[in-house]
Coordinates of C-alpha atoms in Angstrom, one line a residue:
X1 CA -9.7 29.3 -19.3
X2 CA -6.7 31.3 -17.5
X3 CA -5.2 29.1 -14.5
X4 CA -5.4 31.3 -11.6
X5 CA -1.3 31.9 -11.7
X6 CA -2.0 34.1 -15.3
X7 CA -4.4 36.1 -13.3
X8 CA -2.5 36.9 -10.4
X9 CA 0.2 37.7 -12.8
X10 CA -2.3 40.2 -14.8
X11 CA -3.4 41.8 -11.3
X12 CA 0.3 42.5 -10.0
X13 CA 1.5 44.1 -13.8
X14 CA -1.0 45.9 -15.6
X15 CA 1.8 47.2 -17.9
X16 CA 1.8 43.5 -19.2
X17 CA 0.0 41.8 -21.8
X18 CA -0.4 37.9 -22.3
X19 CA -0.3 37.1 -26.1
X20 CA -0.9 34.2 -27.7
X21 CA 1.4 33.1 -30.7
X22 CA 1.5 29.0 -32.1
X23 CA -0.5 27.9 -29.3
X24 CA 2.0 29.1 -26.7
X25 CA 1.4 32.3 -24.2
X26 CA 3.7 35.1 -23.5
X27 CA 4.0 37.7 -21.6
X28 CA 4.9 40.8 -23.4
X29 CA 5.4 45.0 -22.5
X30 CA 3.9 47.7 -24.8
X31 CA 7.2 47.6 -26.9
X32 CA 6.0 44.3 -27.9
X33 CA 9.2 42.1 -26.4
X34 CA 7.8 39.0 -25.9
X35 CA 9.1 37.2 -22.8
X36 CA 8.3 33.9 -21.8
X37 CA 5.8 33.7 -19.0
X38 CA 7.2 32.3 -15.1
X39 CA 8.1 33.5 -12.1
X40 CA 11.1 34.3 -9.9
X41 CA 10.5 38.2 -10.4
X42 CA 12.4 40.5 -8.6
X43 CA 12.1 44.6 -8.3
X44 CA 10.6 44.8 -11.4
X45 CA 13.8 43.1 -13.3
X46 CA 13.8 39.7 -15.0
X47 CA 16.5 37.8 -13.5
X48 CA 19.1 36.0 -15.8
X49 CA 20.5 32.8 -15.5
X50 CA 24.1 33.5 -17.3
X51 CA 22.8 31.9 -20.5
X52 CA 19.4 33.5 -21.5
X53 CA 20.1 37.0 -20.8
X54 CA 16.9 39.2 -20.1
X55 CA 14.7 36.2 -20.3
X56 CA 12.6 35.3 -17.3
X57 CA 14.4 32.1 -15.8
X58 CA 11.7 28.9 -15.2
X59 CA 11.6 26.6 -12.1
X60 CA 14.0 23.7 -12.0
X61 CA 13.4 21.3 -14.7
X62 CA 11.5 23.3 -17.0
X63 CA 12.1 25.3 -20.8
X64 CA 9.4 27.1 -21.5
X65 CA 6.0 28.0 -20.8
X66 CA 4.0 24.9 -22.2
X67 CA 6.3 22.9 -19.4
X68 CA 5.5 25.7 -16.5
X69 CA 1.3 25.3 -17.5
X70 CA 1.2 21.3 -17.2
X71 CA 3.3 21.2 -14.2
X72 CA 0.3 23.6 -13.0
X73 CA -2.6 21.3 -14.4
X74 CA -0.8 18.4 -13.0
X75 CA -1.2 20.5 -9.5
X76 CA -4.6 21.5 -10.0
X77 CA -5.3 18.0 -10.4
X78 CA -3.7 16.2 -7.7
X79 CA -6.0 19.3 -5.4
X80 CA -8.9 17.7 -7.4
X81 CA -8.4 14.0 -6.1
X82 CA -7.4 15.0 -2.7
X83 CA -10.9 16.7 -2.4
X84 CA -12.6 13.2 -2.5
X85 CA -13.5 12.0 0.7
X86 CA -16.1 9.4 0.2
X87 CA -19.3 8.7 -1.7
X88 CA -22.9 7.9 0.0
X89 CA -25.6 6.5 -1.9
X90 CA -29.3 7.0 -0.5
X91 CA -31.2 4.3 -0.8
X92 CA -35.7 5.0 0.2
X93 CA -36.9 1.9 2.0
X94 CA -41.2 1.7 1.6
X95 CA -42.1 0.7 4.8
X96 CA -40.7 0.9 8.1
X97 CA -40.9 -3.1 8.6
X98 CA -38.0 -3.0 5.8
X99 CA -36.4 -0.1 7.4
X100 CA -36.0 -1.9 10.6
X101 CA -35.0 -5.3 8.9
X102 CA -32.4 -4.1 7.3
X103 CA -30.9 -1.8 10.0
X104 CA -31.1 -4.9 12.0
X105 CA -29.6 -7.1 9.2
X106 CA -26.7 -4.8 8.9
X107 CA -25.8 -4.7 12.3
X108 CA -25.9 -7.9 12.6
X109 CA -23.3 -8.3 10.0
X110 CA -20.8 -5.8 11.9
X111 CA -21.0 -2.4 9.4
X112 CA -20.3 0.5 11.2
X113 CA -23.5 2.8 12.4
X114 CA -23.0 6.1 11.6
X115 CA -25.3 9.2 12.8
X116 CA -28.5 8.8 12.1
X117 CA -31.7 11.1 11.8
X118 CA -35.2 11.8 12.4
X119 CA -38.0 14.4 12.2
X120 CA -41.4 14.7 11.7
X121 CA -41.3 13.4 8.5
X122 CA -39.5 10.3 8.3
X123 CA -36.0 8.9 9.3
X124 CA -32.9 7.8 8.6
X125 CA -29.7 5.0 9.5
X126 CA -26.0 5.7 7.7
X127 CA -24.4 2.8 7.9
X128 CA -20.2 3.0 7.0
X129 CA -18.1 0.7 4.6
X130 CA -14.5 0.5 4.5
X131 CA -15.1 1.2 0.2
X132 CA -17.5 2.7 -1.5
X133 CA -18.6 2.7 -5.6
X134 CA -21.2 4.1 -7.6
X135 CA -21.7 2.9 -10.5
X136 CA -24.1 3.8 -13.2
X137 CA -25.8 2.0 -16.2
X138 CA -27.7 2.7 -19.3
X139 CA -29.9 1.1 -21.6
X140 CA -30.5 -2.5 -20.4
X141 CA -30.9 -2.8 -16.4
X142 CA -28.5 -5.0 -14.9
X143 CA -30.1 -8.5 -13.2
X144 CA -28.3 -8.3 -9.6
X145 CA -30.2 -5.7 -7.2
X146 CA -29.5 -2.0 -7.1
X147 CA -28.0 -2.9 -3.7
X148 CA -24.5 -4.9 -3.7
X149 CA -22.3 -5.2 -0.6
X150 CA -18.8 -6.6 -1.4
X151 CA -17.4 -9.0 1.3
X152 CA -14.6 -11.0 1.4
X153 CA -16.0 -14.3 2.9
X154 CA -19.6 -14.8 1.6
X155 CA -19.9 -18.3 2.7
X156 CA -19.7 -17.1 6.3
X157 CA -21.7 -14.2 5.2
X158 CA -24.4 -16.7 3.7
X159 CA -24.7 -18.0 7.3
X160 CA -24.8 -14.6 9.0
X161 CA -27.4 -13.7 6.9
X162 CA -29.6 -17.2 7.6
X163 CA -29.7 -17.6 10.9
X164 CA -30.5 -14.1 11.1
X165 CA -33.3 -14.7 9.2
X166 CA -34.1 -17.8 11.1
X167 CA -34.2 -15.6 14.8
X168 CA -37.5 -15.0 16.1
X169 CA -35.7 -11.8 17.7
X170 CA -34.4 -10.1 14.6
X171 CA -35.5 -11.3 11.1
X172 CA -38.3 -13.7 12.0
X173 CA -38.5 -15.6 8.8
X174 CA -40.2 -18.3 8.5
X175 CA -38.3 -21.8 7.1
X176 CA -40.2 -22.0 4.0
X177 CA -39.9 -18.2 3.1
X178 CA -35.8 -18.9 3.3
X179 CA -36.0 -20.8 0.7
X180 CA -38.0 -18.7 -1.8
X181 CA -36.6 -15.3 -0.2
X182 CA -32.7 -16.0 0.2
X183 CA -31.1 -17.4 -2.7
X184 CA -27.9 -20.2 -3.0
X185 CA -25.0 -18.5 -3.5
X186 CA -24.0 -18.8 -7.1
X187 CA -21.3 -18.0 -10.0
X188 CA -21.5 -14.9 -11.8
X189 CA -20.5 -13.9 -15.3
X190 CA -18.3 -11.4 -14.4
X191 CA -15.7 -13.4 -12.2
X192 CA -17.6 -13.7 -9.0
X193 CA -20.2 -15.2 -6.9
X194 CA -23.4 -13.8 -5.6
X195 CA -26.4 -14.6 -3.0
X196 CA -29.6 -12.1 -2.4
X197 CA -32.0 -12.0 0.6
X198 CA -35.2 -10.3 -0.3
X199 CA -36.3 -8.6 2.7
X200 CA -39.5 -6.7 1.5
X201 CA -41.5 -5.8 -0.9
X202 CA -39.2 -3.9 -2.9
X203 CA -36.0 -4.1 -0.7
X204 CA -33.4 -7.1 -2.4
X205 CA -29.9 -6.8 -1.6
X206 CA -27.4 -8.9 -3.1
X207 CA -24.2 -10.4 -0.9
X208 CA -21.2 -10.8 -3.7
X209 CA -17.5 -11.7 -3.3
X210 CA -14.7 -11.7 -6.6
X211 CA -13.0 -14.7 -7.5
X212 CA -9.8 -12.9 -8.7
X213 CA -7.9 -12.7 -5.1
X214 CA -5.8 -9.6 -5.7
X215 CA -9.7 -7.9 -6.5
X216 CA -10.3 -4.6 -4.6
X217 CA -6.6 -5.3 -2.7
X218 CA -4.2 -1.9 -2.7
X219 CA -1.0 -1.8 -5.5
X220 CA 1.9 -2.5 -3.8
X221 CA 5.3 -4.1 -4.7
X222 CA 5.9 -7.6 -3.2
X223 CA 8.7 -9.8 -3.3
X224 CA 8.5 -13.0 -5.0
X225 CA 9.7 -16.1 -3.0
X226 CA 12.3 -17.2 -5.8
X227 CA 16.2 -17.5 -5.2
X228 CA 16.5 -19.0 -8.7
X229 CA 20.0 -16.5 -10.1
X230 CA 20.5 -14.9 -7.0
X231 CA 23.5 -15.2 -4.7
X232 CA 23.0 -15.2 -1.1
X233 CA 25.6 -14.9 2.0
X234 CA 25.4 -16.6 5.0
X235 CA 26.9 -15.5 8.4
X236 CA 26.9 -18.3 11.1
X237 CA 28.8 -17.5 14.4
X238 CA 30.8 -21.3 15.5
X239 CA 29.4 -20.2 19.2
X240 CA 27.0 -23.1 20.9
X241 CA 27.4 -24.7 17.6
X242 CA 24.9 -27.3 18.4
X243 CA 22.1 -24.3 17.6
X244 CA 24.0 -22.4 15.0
X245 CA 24.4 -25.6 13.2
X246 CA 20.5 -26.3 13.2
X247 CA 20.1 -22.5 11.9
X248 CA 22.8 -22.9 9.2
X249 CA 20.6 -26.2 7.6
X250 CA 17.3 -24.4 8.3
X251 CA 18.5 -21.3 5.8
X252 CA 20.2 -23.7 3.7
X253 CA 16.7 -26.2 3.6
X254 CA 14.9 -22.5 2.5
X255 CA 17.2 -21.6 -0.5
X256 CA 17.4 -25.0 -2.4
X257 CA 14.0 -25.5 -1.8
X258 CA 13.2 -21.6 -3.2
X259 CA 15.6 -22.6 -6.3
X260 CA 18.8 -21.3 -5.5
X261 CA 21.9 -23.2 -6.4
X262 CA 24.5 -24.4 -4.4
X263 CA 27.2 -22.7 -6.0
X264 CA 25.3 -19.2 -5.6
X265 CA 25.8 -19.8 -1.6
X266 CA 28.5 -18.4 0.4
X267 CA 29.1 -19.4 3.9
X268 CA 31.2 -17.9 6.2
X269 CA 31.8 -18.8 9.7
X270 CA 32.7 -16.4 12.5
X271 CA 33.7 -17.1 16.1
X272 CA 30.6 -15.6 17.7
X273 CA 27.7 -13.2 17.4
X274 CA 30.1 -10.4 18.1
X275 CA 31.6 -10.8 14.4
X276 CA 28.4 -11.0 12.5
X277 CA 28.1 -7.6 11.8
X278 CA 32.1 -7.4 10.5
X279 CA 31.5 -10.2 7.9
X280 CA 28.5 -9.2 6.7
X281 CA 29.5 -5.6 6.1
X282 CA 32.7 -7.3 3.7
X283 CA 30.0 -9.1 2.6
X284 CA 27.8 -6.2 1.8
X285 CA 30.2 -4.2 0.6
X286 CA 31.4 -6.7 -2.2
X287 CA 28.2 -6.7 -3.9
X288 CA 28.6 -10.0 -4.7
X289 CA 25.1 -11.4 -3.0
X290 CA 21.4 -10.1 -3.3
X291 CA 21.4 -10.2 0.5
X292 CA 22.9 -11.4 3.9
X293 CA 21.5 -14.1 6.2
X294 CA 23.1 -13.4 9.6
X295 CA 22.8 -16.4 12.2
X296 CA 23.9 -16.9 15.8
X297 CA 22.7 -17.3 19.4
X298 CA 23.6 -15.7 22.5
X299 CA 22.3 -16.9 25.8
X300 CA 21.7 -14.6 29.1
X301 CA 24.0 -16.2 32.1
X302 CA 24.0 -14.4 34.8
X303 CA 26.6 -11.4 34.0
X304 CA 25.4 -8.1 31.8
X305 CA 28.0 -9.0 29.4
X306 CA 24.7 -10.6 27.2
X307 CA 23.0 -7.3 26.4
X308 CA 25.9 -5.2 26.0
X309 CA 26.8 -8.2 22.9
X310 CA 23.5 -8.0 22.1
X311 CA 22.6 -4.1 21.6
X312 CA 25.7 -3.8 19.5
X313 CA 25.3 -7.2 17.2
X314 CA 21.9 -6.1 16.6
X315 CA 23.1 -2.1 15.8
X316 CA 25.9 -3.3 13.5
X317 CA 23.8 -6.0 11.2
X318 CA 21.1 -2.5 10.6
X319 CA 23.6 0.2 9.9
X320 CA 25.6 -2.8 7.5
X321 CA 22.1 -2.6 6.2
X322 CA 21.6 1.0 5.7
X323 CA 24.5 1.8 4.6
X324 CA 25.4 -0.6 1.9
X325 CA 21.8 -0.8 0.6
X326 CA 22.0 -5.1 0.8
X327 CA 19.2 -6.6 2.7
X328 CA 20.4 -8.6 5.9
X329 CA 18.0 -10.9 7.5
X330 CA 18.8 -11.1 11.3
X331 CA 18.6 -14.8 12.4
X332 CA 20.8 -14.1 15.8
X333 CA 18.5 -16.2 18.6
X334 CA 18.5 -13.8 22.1
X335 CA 17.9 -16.3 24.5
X336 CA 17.4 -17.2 27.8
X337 CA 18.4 -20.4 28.2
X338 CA 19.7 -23.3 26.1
X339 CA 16.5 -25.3 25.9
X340 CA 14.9 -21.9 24.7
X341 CA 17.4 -21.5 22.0
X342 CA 16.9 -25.0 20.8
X343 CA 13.1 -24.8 20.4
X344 CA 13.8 -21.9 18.1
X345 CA 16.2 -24.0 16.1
X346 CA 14.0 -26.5 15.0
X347 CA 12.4 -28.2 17.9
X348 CA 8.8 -26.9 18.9
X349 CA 8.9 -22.8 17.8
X350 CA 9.9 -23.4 14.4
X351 CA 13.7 -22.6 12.7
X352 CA 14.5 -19.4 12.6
X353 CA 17.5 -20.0 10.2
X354 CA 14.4 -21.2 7.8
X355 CA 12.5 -18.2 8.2
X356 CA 15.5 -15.6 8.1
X357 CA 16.7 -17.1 5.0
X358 CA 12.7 -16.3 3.6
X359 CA 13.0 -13.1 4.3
X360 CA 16.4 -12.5 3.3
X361 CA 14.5 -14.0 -0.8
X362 CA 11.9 -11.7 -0.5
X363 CA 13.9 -8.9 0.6
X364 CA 16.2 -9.5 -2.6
X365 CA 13.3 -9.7 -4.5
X366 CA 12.1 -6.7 -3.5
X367 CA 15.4 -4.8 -4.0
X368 CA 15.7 -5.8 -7.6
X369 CA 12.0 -4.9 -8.3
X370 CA 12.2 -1.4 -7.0
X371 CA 15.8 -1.1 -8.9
X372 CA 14.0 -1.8 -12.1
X373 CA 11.5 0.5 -11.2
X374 CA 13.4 3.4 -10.7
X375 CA 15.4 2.7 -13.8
X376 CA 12.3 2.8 -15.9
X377 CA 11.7 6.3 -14.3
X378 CA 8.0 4.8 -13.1

């Protein structure tokens, strides 16, 4: 089948022929010069670019025709895949005693009502899932219903779905009919668990969560919370030195407990926040460390002089960042007052020398993934 390029190309030159020859098409005039096909044509002429003379040049990156038609597949597609919206699945309820249930069941567990329908004839409730799947079978019939909903807490579903049964209001179930009508929830052969509540005659639905965790979650790169081989640079302005000091052993606690060595740690002190960004650009620059952990504390007072320091500490640690390509986690405390600034080294809030030397591991991590990624051109 012609793509629709080759067509357009056969409307707009008449005079030209598309043969065939080892599986590869040309383009060819009545004196039978076969030209590769392309595009790039220009008042009739086929430009040259200085080294195939009077052959048809091809877009960036490509030899011949064979290259120019799968770049063209590959478009058509990519169209293809960005046509899908969703999928909807109709599912005929019997009686309307079901219909309501399970309209009233669903709501109940929080899916999203979308617009409904009704006539003379009969009517109808879309209800709207985050995902959607069809899936079809052949042969022998599968044992779970032909309606699963996927959640990601089923226990808590289990109980949703129980007590709704239990209301007089909305499922109105009675207690001996629970137990015959919603089942335990219970381990799967294929890696998962499963409950079902039979609503009506005819109407089961099956409740079913995965035991793998990363089931149904989106492929993305993550960083891995190891500084086993990795070097890391610490920044750590001498400034109120009674909360620098607590960040400094909060990063230090978070490497040697991640694996790093204490060889593969370089400190470097500075006289205040100010500096930061100076060392850790060297620092940077050297390419000596996977990443930076920058640590400080500036406190308010009562003159400007704290946010002018501020805006520029902060500016100088991100374009060290940008520009040199080495993660650099910020650790610099911007406080108002001393008691503030020691509850965010260690005493009540947490130490945020710990968690800016975590991120500074994942970070690193995450660098040397994506390196090795676009080494091995994936």
């Amino acid at each position: 089948m012609s793509s629709p390029l080759i067509l357009w190309w056969w409307w707009e030159h008449p005079d030209l022929q598309v043969r065939e020859i080892g599986g590869t098409r040309f383009c060819g005039d009545t004196k039978k010069k076969q030209i590769p096909f392309g595009n790039d044509r220009k008042k009739g002429k086929y430009k040259s670019n200085g080294k195939n003379k009077g052959k048809h040049r091809f877009p960036s990156g490509m030899t011949n025709l064979k290259d120019f038609v799968r770049s063209q597949r590959r478009r058509a597609d990519d169209t293809i895949e960005s046509m899908i919206k969703g999928i909807t699945t109709v599912a005929s309820v019997a009686s309307v005693d079901g219909f309501e249930k399970l309209g009233s069941l669903f709501r109940a567990l929080g899916f999203e009502e979308g617009k409904g329908w009704e006539d003379a004839g009969g009517r109808g409730a879309a209800f709207l899932a985050p995902l959607g799947n069809l899936e079809l079978v052949t042969g022998r019939e599968p044992a779970v219903p032909s309606l699963l909903v996927e959640v990601t807490q089923l226990d808590a579903v289990y109980s949703v779905v129980r007590s709704w049964m239990l209301n007089p209001a909305t499922g109105n179930f009675r207690t001996e009919e629970i137990v015959v009508k919603l089942t335990a929830v219970a381990a799967t052969h294929w890696n998962s668990r499963l409950f079902t509540v039979d609503l009506a005659p005819g109407l089961k639905i099956g409740f079913w969560e995965s035991e793998n965790p990363q089931h149904g979650r989106p492929i993305a790169v993550e960083g891995d919370l190891s500084a086993a081989g990795k070097k890391f640079a610490i920044v750590v302005a001498r400034w109120n030195a009674v909360i620098t000091d607590r960040l400094l052993q909060g990063a230090l606690d978070a490497l040697h407990r991640s694996g790093c060595a204490k060889d593969d740690i370089e400190i470097v002190r500075v006289p205040g926040a100010w500096e930061i960004p100076s060392a850790a650009r060297t620092l940077a620059e050297s390419k000596r460390v996977a990443a930076v952990i920058t640590l400080g504390v500036l406190l308010r007072g009562e003159t400007a002089h704290y946010e002018a320091i501020y805006t520029e500490v902060a500016r100088g640690i991100g374009q060290s960042q940008q520009e040199t390509g080495v993660p650099h986690a910020f650790g610099v405390l911007t406080c108002e007052t001393l008691e503030q600034a020691l509850d965010r080294a260690g005493l009540k809030a947490g130490n945020k020398g710990f968690e800016a030397a975590i991120a500074a591991i994942e970070m690193a991590s995450i660098q040397e993934k994506l390196a090795d990624k676009t080494k091995g051109g994936r």
